PDB file of N, CA and C in Angstrom:
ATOM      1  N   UNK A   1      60.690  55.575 237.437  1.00 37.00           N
ATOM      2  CA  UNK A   1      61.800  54.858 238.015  1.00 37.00           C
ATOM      3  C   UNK A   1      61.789  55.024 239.528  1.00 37.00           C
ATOM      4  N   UNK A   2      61.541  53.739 240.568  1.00 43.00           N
ATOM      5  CA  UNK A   2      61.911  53.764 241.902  1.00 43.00           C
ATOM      6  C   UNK A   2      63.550  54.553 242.325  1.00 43.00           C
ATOM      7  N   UNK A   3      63.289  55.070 243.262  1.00 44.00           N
ATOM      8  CA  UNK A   3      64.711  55.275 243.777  1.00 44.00           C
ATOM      9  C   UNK A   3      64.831  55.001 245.158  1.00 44.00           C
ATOM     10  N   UNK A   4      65.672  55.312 245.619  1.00 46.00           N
ATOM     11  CA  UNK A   4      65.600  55.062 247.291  1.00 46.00           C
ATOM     12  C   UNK A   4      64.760  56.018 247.938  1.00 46.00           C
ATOM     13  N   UNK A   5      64.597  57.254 247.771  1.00 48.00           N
ATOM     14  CA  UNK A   5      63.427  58.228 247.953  1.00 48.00           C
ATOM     15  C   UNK A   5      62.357  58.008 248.056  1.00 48.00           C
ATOM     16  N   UNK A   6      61.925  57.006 247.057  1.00 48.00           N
ATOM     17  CA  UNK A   6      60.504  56.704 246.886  1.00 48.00           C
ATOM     18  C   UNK A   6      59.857  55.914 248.054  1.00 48.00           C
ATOM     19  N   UNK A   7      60.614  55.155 249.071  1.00 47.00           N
ATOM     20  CA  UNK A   7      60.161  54.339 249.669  1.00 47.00           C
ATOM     21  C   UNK A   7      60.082  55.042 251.048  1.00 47.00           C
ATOM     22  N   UNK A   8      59.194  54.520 251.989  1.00 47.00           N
ATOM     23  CA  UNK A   8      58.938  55.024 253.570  1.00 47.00           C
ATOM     24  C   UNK A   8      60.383  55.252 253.956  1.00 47.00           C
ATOM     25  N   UNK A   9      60.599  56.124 255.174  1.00 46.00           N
ATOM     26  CA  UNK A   9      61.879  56.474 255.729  1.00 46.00           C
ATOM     27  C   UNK A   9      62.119  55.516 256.571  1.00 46.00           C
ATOM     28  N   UNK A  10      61.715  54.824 257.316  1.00 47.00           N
ATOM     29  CA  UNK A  10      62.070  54.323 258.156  1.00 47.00           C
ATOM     30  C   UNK A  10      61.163  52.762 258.907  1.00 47.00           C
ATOM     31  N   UNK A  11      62.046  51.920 258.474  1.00 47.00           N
ATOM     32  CA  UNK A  11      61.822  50.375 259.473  1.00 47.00           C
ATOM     33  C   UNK A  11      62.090  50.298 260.564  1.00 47.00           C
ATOM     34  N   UNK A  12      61.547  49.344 261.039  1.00 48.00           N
ATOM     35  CA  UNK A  12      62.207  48.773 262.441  1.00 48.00           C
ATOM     36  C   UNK A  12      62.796  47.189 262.160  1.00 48.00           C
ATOM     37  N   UNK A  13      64.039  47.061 262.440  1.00 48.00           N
ATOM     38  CA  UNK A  13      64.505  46.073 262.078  1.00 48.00           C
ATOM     39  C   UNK A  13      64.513  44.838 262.624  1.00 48.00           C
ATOM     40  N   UNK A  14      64.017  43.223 262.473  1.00 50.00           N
ATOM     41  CA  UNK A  14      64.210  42.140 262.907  1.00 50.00           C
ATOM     42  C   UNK A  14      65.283  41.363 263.411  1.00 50.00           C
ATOM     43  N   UNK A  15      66.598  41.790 262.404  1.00 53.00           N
ATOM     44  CA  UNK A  15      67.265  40.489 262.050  1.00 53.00           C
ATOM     45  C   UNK A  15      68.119  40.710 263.181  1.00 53.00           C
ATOM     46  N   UNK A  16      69.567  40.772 263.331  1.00 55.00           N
ATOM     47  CA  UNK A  16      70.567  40.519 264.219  1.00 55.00           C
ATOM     48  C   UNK A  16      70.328  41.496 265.142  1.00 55.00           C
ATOM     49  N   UNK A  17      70.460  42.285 264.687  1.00 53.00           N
ATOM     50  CA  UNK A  17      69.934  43.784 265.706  1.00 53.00           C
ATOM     51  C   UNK A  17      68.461  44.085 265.953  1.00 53.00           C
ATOM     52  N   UNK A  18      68.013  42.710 266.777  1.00 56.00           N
ATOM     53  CA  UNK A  18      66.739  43.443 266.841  1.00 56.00           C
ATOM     54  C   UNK A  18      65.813  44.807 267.940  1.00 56.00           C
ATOM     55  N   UNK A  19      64.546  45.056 266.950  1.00 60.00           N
ATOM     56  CA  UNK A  19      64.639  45.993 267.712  1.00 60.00           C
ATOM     57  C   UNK A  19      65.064  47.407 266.889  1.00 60.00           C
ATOM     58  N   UNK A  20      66.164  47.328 266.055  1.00 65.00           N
ATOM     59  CA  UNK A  20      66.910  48.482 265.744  1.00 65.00           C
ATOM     60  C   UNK A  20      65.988  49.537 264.757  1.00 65.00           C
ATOM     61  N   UNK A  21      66.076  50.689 264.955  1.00 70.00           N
ATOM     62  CA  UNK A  21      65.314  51.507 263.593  1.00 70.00           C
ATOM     63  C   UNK A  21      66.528  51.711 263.012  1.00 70.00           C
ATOM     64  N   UNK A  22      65.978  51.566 261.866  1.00 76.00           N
ATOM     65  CA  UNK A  22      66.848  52.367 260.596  1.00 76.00           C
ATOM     66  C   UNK A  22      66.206  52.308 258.969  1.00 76.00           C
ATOM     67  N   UNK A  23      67.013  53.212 258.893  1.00 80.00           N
ATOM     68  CA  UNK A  23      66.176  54.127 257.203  1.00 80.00           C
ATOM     69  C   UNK A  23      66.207  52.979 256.187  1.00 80.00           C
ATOM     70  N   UNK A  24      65.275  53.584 255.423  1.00 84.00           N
ATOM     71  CA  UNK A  24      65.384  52.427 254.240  1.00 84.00           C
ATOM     72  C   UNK A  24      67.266  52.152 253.595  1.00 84.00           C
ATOM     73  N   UNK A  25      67.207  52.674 253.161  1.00 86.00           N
ATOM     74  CA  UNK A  25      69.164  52.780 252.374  1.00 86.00           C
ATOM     75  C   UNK A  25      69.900  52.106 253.814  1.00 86.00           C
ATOM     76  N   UNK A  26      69.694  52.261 254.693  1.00 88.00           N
ATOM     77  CA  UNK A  26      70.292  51.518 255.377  1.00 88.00           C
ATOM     78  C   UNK A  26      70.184  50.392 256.100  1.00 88.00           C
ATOM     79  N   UNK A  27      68.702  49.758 255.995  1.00 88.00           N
ATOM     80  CA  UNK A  27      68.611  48.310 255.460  1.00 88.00           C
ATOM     81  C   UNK A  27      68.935  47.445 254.791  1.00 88.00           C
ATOM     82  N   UNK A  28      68.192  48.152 253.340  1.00 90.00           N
ATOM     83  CA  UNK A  28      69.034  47.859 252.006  1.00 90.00           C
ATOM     84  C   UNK A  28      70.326  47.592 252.178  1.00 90.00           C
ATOM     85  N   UNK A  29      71.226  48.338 252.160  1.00 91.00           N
ATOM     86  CA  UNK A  29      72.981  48.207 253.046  1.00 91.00           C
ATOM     87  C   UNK A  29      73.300  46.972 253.274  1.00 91.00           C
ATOM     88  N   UNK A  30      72.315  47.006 254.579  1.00 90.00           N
ATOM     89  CA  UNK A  30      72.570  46.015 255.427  1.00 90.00           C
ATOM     90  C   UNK A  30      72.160  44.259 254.957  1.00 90.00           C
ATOM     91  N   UNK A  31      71.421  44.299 253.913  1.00 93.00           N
ATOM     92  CA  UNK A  31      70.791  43.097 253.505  1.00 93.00           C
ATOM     93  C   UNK A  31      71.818  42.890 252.353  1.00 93.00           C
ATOM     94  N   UNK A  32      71.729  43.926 251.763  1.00 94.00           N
ATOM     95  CA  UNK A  32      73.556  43.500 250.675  1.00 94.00           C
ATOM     96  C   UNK A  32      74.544  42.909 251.241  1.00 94.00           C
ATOM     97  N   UNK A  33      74.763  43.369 252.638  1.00 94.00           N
ATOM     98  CA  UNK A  33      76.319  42.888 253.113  1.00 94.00           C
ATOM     99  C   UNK A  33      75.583  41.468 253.406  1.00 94.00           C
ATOM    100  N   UNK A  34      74.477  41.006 254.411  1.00 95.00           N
ATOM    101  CA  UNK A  34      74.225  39.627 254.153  1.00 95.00           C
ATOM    102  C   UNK A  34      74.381  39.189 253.249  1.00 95.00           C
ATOM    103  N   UNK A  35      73.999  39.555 252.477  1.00 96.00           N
ATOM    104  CA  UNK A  35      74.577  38.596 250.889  1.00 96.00           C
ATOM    105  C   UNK A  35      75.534  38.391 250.429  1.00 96.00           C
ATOM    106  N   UNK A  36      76.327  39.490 250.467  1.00 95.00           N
ATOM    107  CA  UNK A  36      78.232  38.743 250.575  1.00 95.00           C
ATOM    108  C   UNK A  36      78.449  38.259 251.372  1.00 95.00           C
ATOM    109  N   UNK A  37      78.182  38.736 252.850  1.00 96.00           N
ATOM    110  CA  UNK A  37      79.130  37.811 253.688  1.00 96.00           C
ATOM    111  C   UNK A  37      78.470  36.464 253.794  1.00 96.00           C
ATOM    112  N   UNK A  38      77.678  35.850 253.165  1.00 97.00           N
ATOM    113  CA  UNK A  38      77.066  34.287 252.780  1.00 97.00           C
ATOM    114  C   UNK A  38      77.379  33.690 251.472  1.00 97.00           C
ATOM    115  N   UNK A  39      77.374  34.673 250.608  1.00 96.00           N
ATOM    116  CA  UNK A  39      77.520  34.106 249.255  1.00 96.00           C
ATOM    117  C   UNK A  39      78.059  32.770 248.700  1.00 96.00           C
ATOM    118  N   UNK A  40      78.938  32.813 249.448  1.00 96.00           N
ATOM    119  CA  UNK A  40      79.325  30.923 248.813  1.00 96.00           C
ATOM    120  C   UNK A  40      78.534  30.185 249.295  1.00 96.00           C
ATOM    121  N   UNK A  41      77.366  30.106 250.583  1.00 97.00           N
ATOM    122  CA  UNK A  41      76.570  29.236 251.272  1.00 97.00           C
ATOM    123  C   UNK A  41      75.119  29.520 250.115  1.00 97.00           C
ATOM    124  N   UNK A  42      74.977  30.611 249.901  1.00 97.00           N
ATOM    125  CA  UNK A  42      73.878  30.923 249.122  1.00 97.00           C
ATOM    126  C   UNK A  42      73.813  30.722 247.448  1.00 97.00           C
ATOM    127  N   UNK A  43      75.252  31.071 247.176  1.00 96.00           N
ATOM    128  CA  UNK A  43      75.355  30.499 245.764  1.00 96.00           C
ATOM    129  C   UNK A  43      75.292  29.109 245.706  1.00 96.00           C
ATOM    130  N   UNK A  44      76.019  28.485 245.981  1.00 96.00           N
ATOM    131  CA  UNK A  44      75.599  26.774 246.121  1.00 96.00           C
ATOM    132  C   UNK A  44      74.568  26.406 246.333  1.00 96.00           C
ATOM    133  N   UNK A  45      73.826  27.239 246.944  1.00 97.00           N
ATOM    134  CA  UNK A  45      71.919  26.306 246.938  1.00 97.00           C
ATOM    135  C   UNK A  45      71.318  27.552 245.703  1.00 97.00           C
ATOM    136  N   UNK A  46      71.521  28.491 245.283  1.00 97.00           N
ATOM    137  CA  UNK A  46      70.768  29.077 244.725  1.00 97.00           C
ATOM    138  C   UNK A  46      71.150  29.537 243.093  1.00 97.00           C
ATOM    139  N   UNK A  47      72.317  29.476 242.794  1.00 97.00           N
ATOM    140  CA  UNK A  47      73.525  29.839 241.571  1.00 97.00           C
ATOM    141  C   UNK A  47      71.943  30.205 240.478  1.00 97.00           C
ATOM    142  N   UNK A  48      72.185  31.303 240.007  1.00 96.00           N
ATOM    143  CA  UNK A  48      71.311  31.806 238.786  1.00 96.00           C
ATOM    144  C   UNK A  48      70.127  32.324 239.408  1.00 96.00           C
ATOM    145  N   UNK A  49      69.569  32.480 239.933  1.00 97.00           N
ATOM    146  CA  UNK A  49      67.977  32.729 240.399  1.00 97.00           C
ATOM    147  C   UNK A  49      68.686  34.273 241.137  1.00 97.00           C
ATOM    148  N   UNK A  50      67.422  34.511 241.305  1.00 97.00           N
ATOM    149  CA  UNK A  50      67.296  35.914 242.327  1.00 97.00           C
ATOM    150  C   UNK A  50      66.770  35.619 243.335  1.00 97.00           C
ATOM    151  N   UNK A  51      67.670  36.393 244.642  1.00 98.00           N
ATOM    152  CA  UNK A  51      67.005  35.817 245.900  1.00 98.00           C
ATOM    153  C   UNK A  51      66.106  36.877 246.492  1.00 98.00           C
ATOM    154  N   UNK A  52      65.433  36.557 247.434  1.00 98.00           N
ATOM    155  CA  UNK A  52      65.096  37.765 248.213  1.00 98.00           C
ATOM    156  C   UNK A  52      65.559  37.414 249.604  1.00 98.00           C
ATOM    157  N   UNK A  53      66.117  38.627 250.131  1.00 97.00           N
ATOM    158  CA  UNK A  53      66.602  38.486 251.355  1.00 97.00           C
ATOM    159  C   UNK A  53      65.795  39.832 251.863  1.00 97.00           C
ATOM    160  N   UNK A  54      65.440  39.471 253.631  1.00 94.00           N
ATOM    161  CA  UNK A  54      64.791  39.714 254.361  1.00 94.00           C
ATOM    162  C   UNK A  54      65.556  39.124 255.955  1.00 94.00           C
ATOM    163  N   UNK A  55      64.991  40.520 257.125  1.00 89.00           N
ATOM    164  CA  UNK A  55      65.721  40.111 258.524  1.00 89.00           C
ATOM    165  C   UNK A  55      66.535  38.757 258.817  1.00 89.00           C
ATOM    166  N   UNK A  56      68.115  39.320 258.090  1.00 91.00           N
ATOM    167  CA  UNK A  56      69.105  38.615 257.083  1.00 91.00           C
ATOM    168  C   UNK A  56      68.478  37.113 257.673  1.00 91.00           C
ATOM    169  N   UNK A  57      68.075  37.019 255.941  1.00 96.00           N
ATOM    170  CA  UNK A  57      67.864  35.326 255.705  1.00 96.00           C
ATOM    171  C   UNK A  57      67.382  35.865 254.003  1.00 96.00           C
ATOM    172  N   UNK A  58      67.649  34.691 253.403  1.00 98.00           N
ATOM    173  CA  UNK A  58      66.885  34.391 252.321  1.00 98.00           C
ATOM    174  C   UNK A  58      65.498  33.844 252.266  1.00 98.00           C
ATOM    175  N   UNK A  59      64.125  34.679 251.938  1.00 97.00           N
ATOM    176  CA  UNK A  59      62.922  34.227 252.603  1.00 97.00           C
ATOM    177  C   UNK A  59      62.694  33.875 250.938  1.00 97.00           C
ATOM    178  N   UNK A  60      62.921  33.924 249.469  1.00 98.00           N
ATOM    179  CA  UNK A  60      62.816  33.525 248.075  1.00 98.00           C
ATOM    180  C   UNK A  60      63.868  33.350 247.528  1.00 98.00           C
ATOM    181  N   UNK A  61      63.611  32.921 246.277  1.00 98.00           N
ATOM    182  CA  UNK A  61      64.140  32.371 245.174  1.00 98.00           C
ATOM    183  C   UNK A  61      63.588  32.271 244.159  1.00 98.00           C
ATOM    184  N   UNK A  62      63.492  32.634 243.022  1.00 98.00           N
ATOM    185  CA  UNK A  62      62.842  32.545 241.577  1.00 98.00           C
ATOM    186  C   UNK A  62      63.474  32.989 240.509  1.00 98.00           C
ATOM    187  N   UNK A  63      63.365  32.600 239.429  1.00 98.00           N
ATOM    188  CA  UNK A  63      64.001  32.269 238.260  1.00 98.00           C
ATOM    189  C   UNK A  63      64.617  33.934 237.559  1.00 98.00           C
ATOM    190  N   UNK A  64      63.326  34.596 237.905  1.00 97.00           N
ATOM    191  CA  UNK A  64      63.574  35.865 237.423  1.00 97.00           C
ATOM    192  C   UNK A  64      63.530  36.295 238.327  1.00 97.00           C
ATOM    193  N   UNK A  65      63.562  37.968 238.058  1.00 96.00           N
ATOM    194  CA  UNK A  65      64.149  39.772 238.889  1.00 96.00           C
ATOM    195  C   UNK A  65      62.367  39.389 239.162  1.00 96.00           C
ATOM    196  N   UNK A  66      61.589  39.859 237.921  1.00 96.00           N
ATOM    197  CA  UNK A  66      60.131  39.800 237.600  1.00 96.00           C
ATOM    198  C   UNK A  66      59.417  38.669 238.919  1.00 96.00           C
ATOM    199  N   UNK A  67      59.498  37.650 238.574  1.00 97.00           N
ATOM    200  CA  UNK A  67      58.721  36.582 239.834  1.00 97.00           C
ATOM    201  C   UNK A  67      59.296  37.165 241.035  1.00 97.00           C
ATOM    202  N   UNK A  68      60.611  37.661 241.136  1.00 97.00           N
ATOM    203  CA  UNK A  68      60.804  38.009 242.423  1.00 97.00           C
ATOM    204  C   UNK A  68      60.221  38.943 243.211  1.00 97.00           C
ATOM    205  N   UNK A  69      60.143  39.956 242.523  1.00 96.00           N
ATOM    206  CA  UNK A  69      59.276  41.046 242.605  1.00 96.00           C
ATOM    207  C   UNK A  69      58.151  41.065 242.671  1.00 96.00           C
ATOM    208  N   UNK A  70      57.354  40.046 242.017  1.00 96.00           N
ATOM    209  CA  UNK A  70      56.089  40.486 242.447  1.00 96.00           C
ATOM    210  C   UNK A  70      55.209  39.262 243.277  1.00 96.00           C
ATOM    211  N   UNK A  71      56.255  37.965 243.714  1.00 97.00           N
ATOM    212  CA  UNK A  71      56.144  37.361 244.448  1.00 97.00           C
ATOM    213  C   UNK A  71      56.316  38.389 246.135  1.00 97.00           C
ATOM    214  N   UNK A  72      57.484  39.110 246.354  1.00 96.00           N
ATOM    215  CA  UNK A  72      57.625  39.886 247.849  1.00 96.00           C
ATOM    216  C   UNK A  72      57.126  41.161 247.531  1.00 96.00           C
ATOM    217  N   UNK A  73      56.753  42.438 246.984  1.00 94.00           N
ATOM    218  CA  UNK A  73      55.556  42.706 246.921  1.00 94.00           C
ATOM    219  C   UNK A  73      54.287  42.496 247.423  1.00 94.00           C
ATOM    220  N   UNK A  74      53.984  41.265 247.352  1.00 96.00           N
ATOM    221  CA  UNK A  74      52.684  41.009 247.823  1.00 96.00           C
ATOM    222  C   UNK A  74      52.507  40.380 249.469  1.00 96.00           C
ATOM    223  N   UNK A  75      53.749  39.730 250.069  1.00 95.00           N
ATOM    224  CA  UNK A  75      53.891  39.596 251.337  1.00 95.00           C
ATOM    225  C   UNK A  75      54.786  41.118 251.955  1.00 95.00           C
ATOM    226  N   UNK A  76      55.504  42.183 251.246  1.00 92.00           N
ATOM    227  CA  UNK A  76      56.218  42.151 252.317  1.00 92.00           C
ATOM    228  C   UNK A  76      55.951  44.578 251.610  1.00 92.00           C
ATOM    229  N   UNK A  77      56.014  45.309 252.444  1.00 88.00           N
ATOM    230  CA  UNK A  77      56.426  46.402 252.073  1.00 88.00           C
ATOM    231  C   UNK A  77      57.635  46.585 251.182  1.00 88.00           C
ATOM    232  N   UNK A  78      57.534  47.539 249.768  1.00 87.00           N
ATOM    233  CA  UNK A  78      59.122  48.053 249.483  1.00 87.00           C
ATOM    234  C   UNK A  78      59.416  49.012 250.147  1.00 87.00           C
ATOM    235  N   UNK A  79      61.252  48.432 250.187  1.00 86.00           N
ATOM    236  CA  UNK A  79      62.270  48.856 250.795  1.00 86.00           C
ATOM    237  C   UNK A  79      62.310  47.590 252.107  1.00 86.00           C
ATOM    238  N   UNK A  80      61.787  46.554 252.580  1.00 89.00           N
ATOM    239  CA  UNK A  80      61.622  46.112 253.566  1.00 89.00           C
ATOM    240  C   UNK A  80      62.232  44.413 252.927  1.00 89.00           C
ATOM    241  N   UNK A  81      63.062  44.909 251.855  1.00 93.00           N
ATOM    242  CA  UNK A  81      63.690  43.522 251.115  1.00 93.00           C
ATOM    243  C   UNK A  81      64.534  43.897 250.236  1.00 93.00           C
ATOM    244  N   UNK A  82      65.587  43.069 249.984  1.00 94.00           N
ATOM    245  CA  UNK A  82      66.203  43.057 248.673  1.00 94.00           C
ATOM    246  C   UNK A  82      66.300  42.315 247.583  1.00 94.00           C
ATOM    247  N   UNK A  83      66.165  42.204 246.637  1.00 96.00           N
ATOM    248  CA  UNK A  83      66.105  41.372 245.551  1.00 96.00           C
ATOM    249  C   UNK A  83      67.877  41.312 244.988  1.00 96.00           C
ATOM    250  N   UNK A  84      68.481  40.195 244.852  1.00 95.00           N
ATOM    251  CA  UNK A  84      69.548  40.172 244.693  1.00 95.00           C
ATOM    252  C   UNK A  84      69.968  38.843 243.554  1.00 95.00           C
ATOM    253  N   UNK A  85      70.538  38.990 241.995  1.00 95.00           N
ATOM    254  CA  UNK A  85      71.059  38.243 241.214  1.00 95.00           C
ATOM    255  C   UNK A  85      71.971  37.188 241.724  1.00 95.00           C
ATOM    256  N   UNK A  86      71.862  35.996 242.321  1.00 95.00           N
ATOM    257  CA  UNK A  86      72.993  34.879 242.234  1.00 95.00           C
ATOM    258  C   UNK A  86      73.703  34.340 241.157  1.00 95.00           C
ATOM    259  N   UNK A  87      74.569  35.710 240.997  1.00 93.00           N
ATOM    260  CA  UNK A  87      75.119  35.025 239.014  1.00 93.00           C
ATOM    261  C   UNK A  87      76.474  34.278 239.402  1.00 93.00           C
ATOM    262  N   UNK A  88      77.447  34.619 240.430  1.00 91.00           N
ATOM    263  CA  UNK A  88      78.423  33.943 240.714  1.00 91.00           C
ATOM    264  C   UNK A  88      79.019  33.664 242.221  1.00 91.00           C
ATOM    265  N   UNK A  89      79.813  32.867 242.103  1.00 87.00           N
ATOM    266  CA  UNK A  89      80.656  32.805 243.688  1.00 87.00           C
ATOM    267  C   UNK A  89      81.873  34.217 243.777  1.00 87.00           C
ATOM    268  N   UNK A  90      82.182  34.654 242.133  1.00 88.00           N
ATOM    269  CA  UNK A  90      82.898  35.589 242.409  1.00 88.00           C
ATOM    270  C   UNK A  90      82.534  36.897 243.454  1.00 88.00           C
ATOM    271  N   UNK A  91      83.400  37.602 244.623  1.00 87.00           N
ATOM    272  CA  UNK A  91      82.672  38.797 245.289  1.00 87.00           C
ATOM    273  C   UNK A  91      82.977  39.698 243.885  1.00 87.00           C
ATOM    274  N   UNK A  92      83.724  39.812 243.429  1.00 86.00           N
ATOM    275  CA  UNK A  92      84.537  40.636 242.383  1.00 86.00           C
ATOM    276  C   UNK A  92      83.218  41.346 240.939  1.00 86.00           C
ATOM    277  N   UNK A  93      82.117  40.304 241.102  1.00 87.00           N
ATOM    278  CA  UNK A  93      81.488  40.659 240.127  1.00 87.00           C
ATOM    279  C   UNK A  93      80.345  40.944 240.617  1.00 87.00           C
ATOM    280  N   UNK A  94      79.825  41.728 242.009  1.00 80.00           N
ATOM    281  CA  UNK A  94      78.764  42.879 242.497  1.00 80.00           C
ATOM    282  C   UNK A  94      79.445  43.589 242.557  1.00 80.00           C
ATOM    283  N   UNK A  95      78.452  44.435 243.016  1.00 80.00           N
ATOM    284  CA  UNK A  95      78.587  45.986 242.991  1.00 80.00           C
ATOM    285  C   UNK A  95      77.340  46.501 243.864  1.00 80.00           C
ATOM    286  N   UNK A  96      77.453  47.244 244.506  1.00 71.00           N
ATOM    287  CA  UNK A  96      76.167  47.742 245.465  1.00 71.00           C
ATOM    288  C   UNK A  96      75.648  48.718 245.106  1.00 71.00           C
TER     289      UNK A  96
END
C-alpha cells in the first residue's frame, strides 16, 4: 500500500505560486483544494470520470481510477499529481 511516505519529499511547484518548494502532502493539499474550489466548472465538463490534476489545472480525464493512473504515471512522477473521482457537484460528499 502507497502512503504519503512513500513518495520523494519534495517538489518544486509550477502552478500559482511559482517557483514555490513544497513537500509532497502539501501539494497533494494543494491540488485537492483546486478541485473544490472549481468543482462546479469541472463537474460540468467532467461528471463521473477521474481527473488528474496537475500545476492547478486538469491535465486528464478517464473513465476509471485504473486508466488514470497509469495514463499519469507514465508522463508525470508520483506525488507530482492527483487523481480525483468527479462523482458530484455536491462539496458535502469529499473528503480529503
Amino acid at each position: 500500500m502507497m502512503t504519503l511516505n512513500s513518495f520523494p519529499s519534495f517538489y518544486v511547484y509550477y502552478g500559482r505560486n511559482k517557483g514555490r518548494i513544497m513537500d509532497t502532502k502539501e501539494l497533494l493539499i494543494h491540488y485537492y483544494s483546486y478541485f473544490m474550489d472549481h468543482l462546479d466548472e469541472i463537474f460540468e465538463k467532467y461528471k463521473g470520470q477521474f481527473v488528474v490534476i496537475k500545476d492547478d489545472a486538469v491535465v486528464g480525464a478517464y473513465p476509471s481510477e485504473a486508466e488514470a493512473y497509469s495514463a499519469s504515471v507514465k508522463k508525470y512522477a508520483l506525488g507530482e499529481f492527483l487523481i480525483q473521482e468527479c462523482k458530484s457537484a455536491d462539496r458535502e460528499s469529499y473528503t480529503q
